[in-house]
Amino acid sequence: MSGEIKISNVTKVFGTDTEQVVALGGVDFTIPAGSFVSLIGPSGCGKTTLLRCIAGLETPTSGELSVDGAAITKPGSDRGFAFQQANLFPWLTIRENVAFGLKARHIYKERKDDVDSFIKLVGLEGFESSYPHQLSGGMNQRASLARALVGHPKILLLDEPLGALDAFTRMTMQDEILRLWKEHNTTMVMVTHDVDEAVYLSDYVVVMSPRPAKVEKIIPIELSHPRARGQDIFLNYRTQILEILDYAGKVQDVEYAI
């Protein structure tokens, strides 16, 4: 199985010599091939910056990143990216949106059957000729996932792709992502602020510190899929992560206490 990601002492500094922001402060860990890993931490700590470095959209200031031993120096077809917003082209149909990357890489003729296959896989069969504005947010996110997966990447990078959805649609889409992951043995790396989502989906949860981001702890989630959100061990993992993030302390005396 391919798709192992190695992150070796990666730092990332933004700004000029006189005004700098250190986003990543020496991040060092390995993501096993075929695993599902969630990055969780305080807002603005550098999670998305790390994801963009893995994608090749940002260049680290120091340190190295590699996929299966090959250095990451630029974006590549071995890594798909799904954003928080679906980012579909509004003037293209769902089929045209899913096919866009294949056409840009000039491999559409050989892979055009994959377009309908992936549309069916994400449950959008019958909506191929619809435009994004005619579909719900959840359906557009399904199309975005199909577009990211249709090129058969080794790795799928997910930057809070479900953050804009309502709670129930979000839970449905979590199961959709798990199904796609299981069917394609893709390495999944997701940025999320939702602790329950991280525990529900992941093999490993990487808890990151406030900026500059470092790895506070890597927690293996030793539960089989599907997972019961109300199970005691599920809640124990949730509490463990919240404690590391300092959100599981005792109730404080506050003005709004009732």
PDB file of C-alpha atoms in Angstrom:
ATOM      1  CA  MET A   1       0.000   0.000   0.000  1.00  0.00           C
ATOM      2  CA  SER A   2       1.332   3.468  -0.924  1.00  0.00           C
ATOM      3  CA  GLY A   3       0.602   6.917   0.483  1.00  0.00           C
ATOM      4  CA  GLU A   4       2.891   7.196   3.530  1.00  0.00           C
ATOM      5  CA  ILE A   5       3.539  10.842   4.478  1.00  0.00           C
ATOM      6  CA  LYS A   6       6.670  11.778   6.396  1.00  0.00           C
ATOM      7  CA  ILE A   7       6.811  15.204   8.052  1.00  0.00           C
ATOM      8  CA  SER A   8      10.335  15.901   9.315  1.00  0.00           C
ATOM      9  CA  ASN A   9      10.898  18.898  11.630  1.00  0.00           C
ATOM     10  CA  VAL A  10       8.839  21.234   9.436  1.00  0.00           C
ATOM     11  CA  THR A  11       8.749  24.951  10.221  1.00  0.00           C
ATOM     12  CA  LYS A  12       6.890  27.654   8.316  1.00  0.00           C
ATOM     13  CA  VAL A  13       7.418  31.375   8.796  1.00  0.00           C
ATOM     14  CA  PHE A  14       5.288  34.004   7.077  1.00  0.00           C
ATOM     15  CA  GLY A  15       6.167  37.679   6.697  1.00  0.00           C
ATOM     16  CA  THR A  16       9.296  39.799   6.316  1.00  0.00           C
ATOM     17  CA  ASP A  17      12.506  40.086   8.309  1.00  0.00           C
ATOM     18  CA  THR A  18      10.939  42.831  10.444  1.00  0.00           C
ATOM     19  CA  GLU A  19       7.502  41.279  10.956  1.00  0.00           C
ATOM     20  CA  GLN A  20       7.173  37.510  11.092  1.00  0.00           C
ATOM     21  CA  VAL A  21       4.542  34.974  12.057  1.00  0.00           C
ATOM     22  CA  VAL A  22       5.789  31.481  12.879  1.00  0.00           C
ATOM     23  CA  ALA A  23       2.949  29.149  11.856  1.00  0.00           C
ATOM     24  CA  LEU A  24       4.699  25.785  12.268  1.00  0.00           C
ATOM     25  CA  GLY A  25       7.389  25.317  14.891  1.00  0.00           C
ATOM     26  CA  GLY A  26       9.085  22.018  14.123  1.00  0.00           C
ATOM     27  CA  VAL A  27       6.315  19.527  13.284  1.00  0.00           C
ATOM     28  CA  ASP A  28       7.559  15.955  13.159  1.00  0.00           C
ATOM     29  CA  PHE A  29       5.496  12.782  12.649  1.00  0.00           C
ATOM     30  CA  THR A  30       4.638  10.095  10.098  1.00  0.00           C
ATOM     31  CA  ILE A  31       1.211   9.303   8.638  1.00  0.00           C
ATOM     32  CA  PRO A  32       0.978   5.580   7.751  1.00  0.00           C
ATOM     33  CA  ALA A  33      -0.195   4.660   4.257  1.00  0.00           C
ATOM     34  CA  GLY A  34      -3.931   4.024   4.049  1.00  0.00           C
ATOM     35  CA  SER A  35      -4.675   5.543   7.456  1.00  0.00           C
ATOM     36  CA  PHE A  36      -7.208   8.228   8.400  1.00  0.00           C
ATOM     37  CA  VAL A  37      -5.583  11.012  10.423  1.00  0.00           C
ATOM     38  CA  SER A  38      -7.257  14.120  11.857  1.00  0.00           C
ATOM     39  CA  LEU A  39      -5.374  17.280  12.789  1.00  0.00           C
ATOM     40  CA  ILE A  40      -7.045  19.125  15.642  1.00  0.00           C
ATOM     41  CA  GLY A  41      -5.980  22.164  17.642  1.00  0.00           C
ATOM     42  CA  PRO A  42      -6.809  25.782  18.490  1.00  0.00           C
ATOM     43  CA  SER A  43      -8.066  28.030  15.699  1.00  0.00           C
ATOM     44  CA  GLY A  44      -5.189  29.629  13.802  1.00  0.00           C
ATOM     45  CA  CYS A  45      -2.576  27.235  15.173  1.00  0.00           C
ATOM     46  CA  GLY A  46      -1.259  26.178  11.742  1.00  0.00           C
ATOM     47  CA  LYS A  47      -3.283  23.053  10.861  1.00  0.00           C
ATOM     48  CA  THR A  48      -4.288  24.299   7.427  1.00  0.00           C
ATOM     49  CA  THR A  49      -0.747  25.557   6.784  1.00  0.00           C
ATOM     50  CA  LEU A  50       0.546  22.033   7.441  1.00  0.00           C
ATOM     51  CA  LEU A  51      -2.108  20.583   5.124  1.00  0.00           C
ATOM     52  CA  ARG A  52      -1.122  23.045   2.390  1.00  0.00           C
ATOM     53  CA  CYS A  53       2.543  22.070   2.833  1.00  0.00           C
ATOM     54  CA  ILE A  54       1.600  18.402   2.344  1.00  0.00           C
ATOM     55  CA  ALA A  55      -0.363  19.439  -0.759  1.00  0.00           C
ATOM     56  CA  GLY A  56       2.658  21.318  -2.111  1.00  0.00           C
ATOM     57  CA  LEU A  57       0.738  24.616  -2.071  1.00  0.00           C
ATOM     58  CA  GLU A  58       3.129  26.057   0.543  1.00  0.00           C
ATOM     59  CA  THR A  59       6.881  25.528   0.838  1.00  0.00           C
ATOM     60  CA  PRO A  60       8.202  24.966   4.368  1.00  0.00           C
ATOM     61  CA  THR A  61      10.802  27.413   5.648  1.00  0.00           C
ATOM     62  CA  SER A  62      12.814  24.452   6.912  1.00  0.00           C
ATOM     63  CA  GLY A  63      12.358  20.723   7.276  1.00  0.00           C
ATOM     64  CA  GLU A  64      11.155  18.164   4.752  1.00  0.00           C
ATOM     65  CA  LEU A  65       7.961  16.462   3.655  1.00  0.00           C
ATOM     66  CA  SER A  66       7.748  13.336   1.530  1.00  0.00           C
ATOM     67  CA  VAL A  67       5.262  10.838   0.103  1.00  0.00           C
ATOM     68  CA  ASP A  68       6.567   7.266  -0.112  1.00  0.00           C
ATOM     69  CA  GLY A  69      10.103   8.618   0.170  1.00  0.00           C
ATOM     70  CA  ALA A  70       9.750  11.198  -2.633  1.00  0.00           C
ATOM     71  CA  ALA A  71      10.184  14.819  -1.517  1.00  0.00           C
ATOM     72  CA  ILE A  72       7.135  17.101  -1.825  1.00  0.00           C
ATOM     73  CA  THR A  73       8.201  20.164  -3.812  1.00  0.00           C
ATOM     74  CA  LYS A  74       4.965  21.098  -5.622  1.00  0.00           C
ATOM     75  CA  PRO A  75       1.332  19.989  -6.029  1.00  0.00           C
ATOM     76  CA  GLY A  76       0.861  16.596  -7.647  1.00  0.00           C
ATOM     77  CA  SER A  77      -1.859  14.279  -8.897  1.00  0.00           C
ATOM     78  CA  ASP A  78      -0.984  11.841  -6.096  1.00  0.00           C
ATOM     79  CA  ARG A  79      -2.647  14.290  -3.650  1.00  0.00           C
ATOM     80  CA  GLY A  80      -6.278  15.387  -3.898  1.00  0.00           C
ATOM     81  CA  PHE A  81      -7.589  18.381  -1.922  1.00  0.00           C
ATOM     82  CA  ALA A  82     -11.140  19.026  -0.668  1.00  0.00           C
ATOM     83  CA  PHE A  83     -11.777  22.478   0.808  1.00  0.00           C
ATOM     84  CA  GLN A  84     -14.205  23.754   3.454  1.00  0.00           C
ATOM     85  CA  GLN A  85     -16.403  25.180   0.712  1.00  0.00           C
ATOM     86  CA  ALA A  86     -17.198  22.925  -2.240  1.00  0.00           C
ATOM     87  CA  ASN A  87     -15.614  25.494  -4.640  1.00  0.00           C
ATOM     88  CA  LEU A  88     -17.441  24.093  -7.650  1.00  0.00           C
ATOM     89  CA  PHE A  89     -17.502  26.158 -10.831  1.00  0.00           C
ATOM     90  CA  PRO A  90     -21.069  27.572 -10.927  1.00  0.00           C
ATOM     91  CA  TRP A  91     -21.181  27.675 -14.743  1.00  0.00           C
ATOM     92  CA  LEU A  92     -20.362  23.952 -15.066  1.00  0.00           C
ATOM     93  CA  THR A  93     -22.660  20.994 -14.464  1.00  0.00           C
ATOM     94  CA  ILE A  94     -21.861  18.447 -11.772  1.00  0.00           C
ATOM     95  CA  ARG A  95     -20.419  16.075 -14.399  1.00  0.00           C
ATOM     96  CA  GLU A  96     -18.283  18.867 -15.876  1.00  0.00           C
ATOM     97  CA  ASN A  97     -17.044  19.882 -12.418  1.00  0.00           C
ATOM     98  CA  VAL A  98     -16.037  16.319 -11.535  1.00  0.00           C
ATOM     99  CA  ALA A  99     -14.317  15.916 -14.920  1.00  0.00           C
ATOM    100  CA  PHE A 100     -12.481  19.247 -14.730  1.00  0.00           C
ATOM    101  CA  GLY A 101      -9.198  17.939 -13.265  1.00  0.00           C
ATOM    102  CA  LEU A 102      -9.024  15.049 -15.721  1.00  0.00           C
ATOM    103  CA  LYS A 103      -9.464  17.464 -18.630  1.00  0.00           C
ATOM    104  CA  ALA A 104      -6.813  19.810 -17.214  1.00  0.00           C
ATOM    105  CA  ARG A 105      -4.383  16.864 -17.075  1.00  0.00           C
ATOM    106  CA  HIS A 106      -5.396  15.755 -20.600  1.00  0.00           C
ATOM    107  CA  ILE A 107      -6.429  12.276 -19.439  1.00  0.00           C
ATOM    108  CA  TYR A 108     -10.197  12.664 -19.732  1.00  0.00           C
ATOM    109  CA  LYS A 109     -10.547  10.373 -22.778  1.00  0.00           C
ATOM    110  CA  GLU A 110      -8.944   7.439 -20.943  1.00  0.00           C
ATOM    111  CA  ARG A 111     -10.760   8.127 -17.663  1.00  0.00           C
ATOM    112  CA  LYS A 112     -14.155   9.497 -18.691  1.00  0.00           C
ATOM    113  CA  ASP A 113     -15.953   6.365 -17.437  1.00  0.00           C
ATOM    114  CA  ASP A 114     -14.560   7.168 -13.978  1.00  0.00           C
ATOM    115  CA  VAL A 115     -16.507  10.437 -13.903  1.00  0.00           C
ATOM    116  CA  ASP A 116     -19.913   8.719 -13.888  1.00  0.00           C
ATOM    117  CA  SER A 117     -18.530   5.996 -11.607  1.00  0.00           C
ATOM    118  CA  PHE A 118     -17.529   8.495  -8.924  1.00  0.00           C
ATOM    119  CA  ILE A 119     -20.728  10.512  -9.310  1.00  0.00           C
ATOM    120  CA  LYS A 120     -22.610   7.286  -8.610  1.00  0.00           C
ATOM    121  CA  LEU A 121     -20.244   6.422  -5.755  1.00  0.00           C
ATOM    122  CA  VAL A 122     -21.056   9.662  -3.893  1.00  0.00           C
ATOM    123  CA  GLY A 123     -24.795   9.249  -4.439  1.00  0.00           C
ATOM    124  CA  LEU A 124     -25.351  11.908  -7.113  1.00  0.00           C
ATOM    125  CA  GLU A 125     -26.568   9.650  -9.918  1.00  0.00           C
ATOM    126  CA  GLY A 126     -29.384  11.486 -11.698  1.00  0.00           C
ATOM    127  CA  PHE A 127     -27.920  14.931 -10.897  1.00  0.00           C
ATOM    128  CA  GLU A 128     -25.084  14.846 -13.450  1.00  0.00           C
ATOM    129  CA  SER A 129     -26.612  17.662 -15.535  1.00  0.00           C
ATOM    130  CA  SER A 130     -27.556  19.844 -12.564  1.00  0.00           C
ATOM    131  CA  TYR A 131     -25.681  23.027 -11.680  1.00  0.00           C
ATOM    132  CA  PRO A 132     -24.270  23.671  -8.177  1.00  0.00           C
ATOM    133  CA  HIS A 133     -26.911  26.299  -7.335  1.00  0.00           C
ATOM    134  CA  GLN A 134     -29.632  23.694  -7.917  1.00  0.00           C
ATOM    135  CA  LEU A 135     -28.252  21.349  -5.234  1.00  0.00           C
ATOM    136  CA  SER A 136     -27.950  21.431  -1.445  1.00  0.00           C
ATOM    137  CA  GLY A 137     -24.686  22.150   0.389  1.00  0.00           C
ATOM    138  CA  GLY A 138     -24.274  18.469   1.239  1.00  0.00           C
ATOM    139  CA  MET A 139     -24.748  17.429  -2.387  1.00  0.00           C
ATOM    140  CA  ASN A 140     -22.193  19.987  -3.537  1.00  0.00           C
ATOM    141  CA  GLN A 141     -19.718  18.617  -0.998  1.00  0.00           C
ATOM    142  CA  ARG A 142     -20.329  15.126  -2.397  1.00  0.00           C
ATOM    143  CA  ALA A 143     -19.492  16.473  -5.859  1.00  0.00           C
ATOM    144  CA  SER A 144     -16.343  18.109  -4.457  1.00  0.00           C
ATOM    145  CA  LEU A 145     -15.249  14.760  -2.984  1.00  0.00           C
ATOM    146  CA  ALA A 146     -15.919  13.017  -6.306  1.00  0.00           C
ATOM    147  CA  ARG A 147     -13.815  15.645  -8.095  1.00  0.00           C
ATOM    148  CA  ALA A 148     -10.957  15.154  -5.612  1.00  0.00           C
ATOM    149  CA  LEU A 149     -11.088  11.346  -5.874  1.00  0.00           C
ATOM    150  CA  VAL A 150     -11.672  10.842  -9.597  1.00  0.00           C
ATOM    151  CA  GLY A 151      -7.948  11.187 -10.346  1.00  0.00           C
ATOM    152  CA  HIS A 152      -7.238   8.218  -8.007  1.00  0.00           C
ATOM    153  CA  PRO A 153      -4.897  10.107  -5.646  1.00  0.00           C
ATOM    154  CA  LYS A 154      -2.878   8.170  -3.077  1.00  0.00           C
ATOM    155  CA  ILE A 155      -3.742  10.857  -0.544  1.00  0.00           C
ATOM    156  CA  LEU A 156      -6.853  12.960   0.057  1.00  0.00           C
ATOM    157  CA  LEU A 157      -6.370  16.152   2.064  1.00  0.00           C
ATOM    158  CA  LEU A 158      -9.534  17.508   3.687  1.00  0.00           C
ATOM    159  CA  ASP A 159      -9.602  21.063   5.045  1.00  0.00           C
ATOM    160  CA  GLU A 160     -12.743  21.136   7.215  1.00  0.00           C
ATOM    161  CA  PRO A 161     -14.862  20.007   4.238  1.00  0.00           C
ATOM    162  CA  LEU A 162     -17.964  19.538   6.412  1.00  0.00           C
ATOM    163  CA  GLY A 163     -17.678  22.706   8.491  1.00  0.00           C
ATOM    164  CA  ALA A 164     -20.410  24.599   6.662  1.00  0.00           C
ATOM    165  CA  LEU A 165     -23.014  21.809   6.900  1.00  0.00           C
ATOM    166  CA  ASP A 166     -25.798  21.361   9.449  1.00  0.00           C
ATOM    167  CA  ALA A 167     -25.215  18.753  12.156  1.00  0.00           C
ATOM    168  CA  PHE A 168     -27.295  15.952  10.614  1.00  0.00           C
ATOM    169  CA  THR A 169     -25.983  16.415   7.072  1.00  0.00           C
ATOM    170  CA  ARG A 170     -22.491  16.509   8.548  1.00  0.00           C
ATOM    171  CA  MET A 171     -22.936  13.131  10.251  1.00  0.00           C
ATOM    172  CA  THR A 172     -24.268  11.636   7.004  1.00  0.00           C
ATOM    173  CA  MET A 173     -21.266  13.005   5.101  1.00  0.00           C
ATOM    174  CA  GLN A 174     -18.880  11.591   7.709  1.00  0.00           C
ATOM    175  CA  ASP A 175     -20.216   8.126   6.884  1.00  0.00           C
ATOM    176  CA  GLU A 176     -19.862   8.943   3.176  1.00  0.00           C
ATOM    177  CA  ILE A 177     -16.199   9.860   3.661  1.00  0.00           C
ATOM    178  CA  LEU A 178     -15.563   6.656   5.626  1.00  0.00           C
ATOM    179  CA  ARG A 179     -17.158   4.571   2.877  1.00  0.00           C
ATOM    180  CA  LEU A 180     -15.022   6.220   0.187  1.00  0.00           C
ATOM    181  CA  TRP A 181     -11.900   5.767   2.318  1.00  0.00           C
ATOM    182  CA  LYS A 182     -12.593   2.067   2.878  1.00  0.00           C
ATOM    183  CA  GLU A 183     -13.371   1.417  -0.795  1.00  0.00           C
ATOM    184  CA  HIS A 184     -10.244   3.123  -2.145  1.00  0.00           C
ATOM    185  CA  ASN A 185      -7.595   2.591   0.566  1.00  0.00           C
ATOM    186  CA  THR A 186      -6.702   6.269   0.267  1.00  0.00           C
ATOM    187  CA  THR A 187      -4.605   7.975   2.937  1.00  0.00           C
ATOM    188  CA  MET A 188      -6.892  10.626   4.427  1.00  0.00           C
ATOM    189  CA  VAL A 189      -5.661  13.692   6.327  1.00  0.00           C
ATOM    190  CA  MET A 190      -8.391  15.956   7.704  1.00  0.00           C
ATOM    191  CA  VAL A 191      -8.238  19.313   9.476  1.00  0.00           C
ATOM    192  CA  THR A 192     -11.151  19.677  11.878  1.00  0.00           C
ATOM    193  CA  HIS A 193     -12.210  21.658  14.956  1.00  0.00           C
ATOM    194  CA  ASP A 194     -14.837  19.049  15.841  1.00  0.00           C
ATOM    195  CA  VAL A 195     -13.525  16.611  18.474  1.00  0.00           C
ATOM    196  CA  ASP A 196     -16.403  14.154  17.965  1.00  0.00           C
ATOM    197  CA  GLU A 197     -15.743  14.153  14.213  1.00  0.00           C
ATOM    198  CA  ALA A 198     -12.045  13.415  14.796  1.00  0.00           C
ATOM    199  CA  VAL A 199     -12.831  10.468  17.094  1.00  0.00           C
ATOM    200  CA  TYR A 200     -15.586   9.144  14.818  1.00  0.00           C
ATOM    201  CA  LEU A 201     -13.452   9.097  11.667  1.00  0.00           C
ATOM    202  CA  SER A 202      -9.815   8.661  12.582  1.00  0.00           C
ATOM    203  CA  ASP A 203      -7.220   5.976  13.113  1.00  0.00           C
ATOM    204  CA  TYR A 204      -5.067   8.656  14.736  1.00  0.00           C
ATOM    205  CA  VAL A 205      -5.863  12.108  16.117  1.00  0.00           C
ATOM    206  CA  VAL A 206      -2.919  14.514  16.052  1.00  0.00           C
ATOM    207  CA  VAL A 207      -3.480  17.180  18.721  1.00  0.00           C
ATOM    208  CA  MET A 208      -1.546  20.350  17.924  1.00  0.00           C
ATOM    209  CA  SER A 209      -0.403  23.177  20.176  1.00  0.00           C
ATOM    210  CA  PRO A 210      -1.253  26.879  19.792  1.00  0.00           C
ATOM    211  CA  ARG A 211       0.852  28.705  17.189  1.00  0.00           C
ATOM    212  CA  PRO A 212       3.598  28.013  16.398  1.00  0.00           C
ATOM    213  CA  ALA A 213       2.130  24.556  15.949  1.00  0.00           C
ATOM    214  CA  LYS A 214       3.880  21.515  17.325  1.00  0.00           C
ATOM    215  CA  VAL A 215       2.515  18.049  17.996  1.00  0.00           C
ATOM    216  CA  GLU A 216       1.164  17.886  21.551  1.00  0.00           C
ATOM    217  CA  LYS A 217       0.125  14.244  21.321  1.00  0.00           C
ATOM    218  CA  ILE A 218      -0.839  11.575  18.785  1.00  0.00           C
ATOM    219  CA  ILE A 219      -3.780   9.510  20.006  1.00  0.00           C
ATOM    220  CA  PRO A 220      -4.514   6.156  18.302  1.00  0.00           C
ATOM    221  CA  ILE A 221      -8.282   5.580  18.191  1.00  0.00           C
ATOM    222  CA  GLU A 222      -8.556   1.844  18.796  1.00  0.00           C
ATOM    223  CA  LEU A 223     -12.194   1.370  17.787  1.00  0.00           C
ATOM    224  CA  SER A 224     -13.599  -0.540  14.831  1.00  0.00           C
ATOM    225  CA  HIS A 225     -15.926   1.103  12.302  1.00  0.00           C
ATOM    226  CA  PRO A 226     -18.775   1.921  12.460  1.00  0.00           C
ATOM    227  CA  ARG A 227     -18.474   3.686  15.814  1.00  0.00           C
ATOM    228  CA  ALA A 228     -21.177   4.482  18.350  1.00  0.00           C
ATOM    229  CA  ARG A 229     -20.960   8.137  19.387  1.00  0.00           C
ATOM    230  CA  GLY A 230     -22.512   7.444  22.801  1.00  0.00           C
ATOM    231  CA  GLN A 231     -20.228   4.531  23.688  1.00  0.00           C
ATOM    232  CA  ASP A 232     -18.208   5.011  26.894  1.00  0.00           C
ATOM    233  CA  ILE A 233     -14.854   4.465  25.202  1.00  0.00           C
ATOM    234  CA  PHE A 234     -15.794   7.001  22.478  1.00  0.00           C
ATOM    235  CA  LEU A 235     -16.563   9.572  25.184  1.00  0.00           C
ATOM    236  CA  ASN A 236     -13.287   8.708  26.952  1.00  0.00           C
ATOM    237  CA  TYR A 237     -11.316   9.532  23.793  1.00  0.00           C
ATOM    238  CA  ARG A 238     -13.296  12.761  23.446  1.00  0.00           C
ATOM    239  CA  THR A 239     -12.493  13.765  27.040  1.00  0.00           C
ATOM    240  CA  GLN A 240      -8.811  12.905  26.574  1.00  0.00           C
ATOM    241  CA  ILE A 241      -8.542  15.219  23.566  1.00  0.00           C
ATOM    242  CA  LEU A 242     -10.443  18.025  25.309  1.00  0.00           C
ATOM    243  CA  GLU A 243      -8.139  17.745  28.323  1.00  0.00           C
ATOM    244  CA  ILE A 244      -5.064  18.187  26.113  1.00  0.00           C
ATOM    245  CA  LEU A 245      -6.737  21.236  24.531  1.00  0.00           C
ATOM    246  CA  ASP A 246      -7.595  22.529  28.025  1.00  0.00           C
ATOM    247  CA  TYR A 247     -11.366  22.452  27.403  1.00  0.00           C
ATOM    248  CA  ALA A 248     -12.311  19.769  29.920  1.00  0.00           C
ATOM    249  CA  GLY A 249     -11.652  21.614  33.170  1.00  0.00           C
ATOM    250  CA  LYS A 250     -13.975  22.246  36.072  1.00  0.00           C
ATOM    251  CA  VAL A 251     -16.958  24.565  35.728  1.00  0.00           C
ATOM    252  CA  GLN A 252     -15.899  28.143  36.495  1.00  0.00           C
ATOM    253  CA  ASP A 253     -17.860  30.867  38.304  1.00  0.00           C
ATOM    254  CA  VAL A 254     -19.140  33.080  35.485  1.00  0.00           C
ATOM    255  CA  GLU A 255     -21.706  35.860  35.174  1.00  0.00           C
ATOM    256  CA  TYR A 256     -24.135  33.779  33.115  1.00  0.00           C
ATOM    257  CA  ALA A 257     -24.351  30.924  35.673  1.00  0.00           C
ATOM    258  CA  ILE A 258     -27.965  29.872  36.298  1.00  0.00           C
TER     259      ILE A 258
END
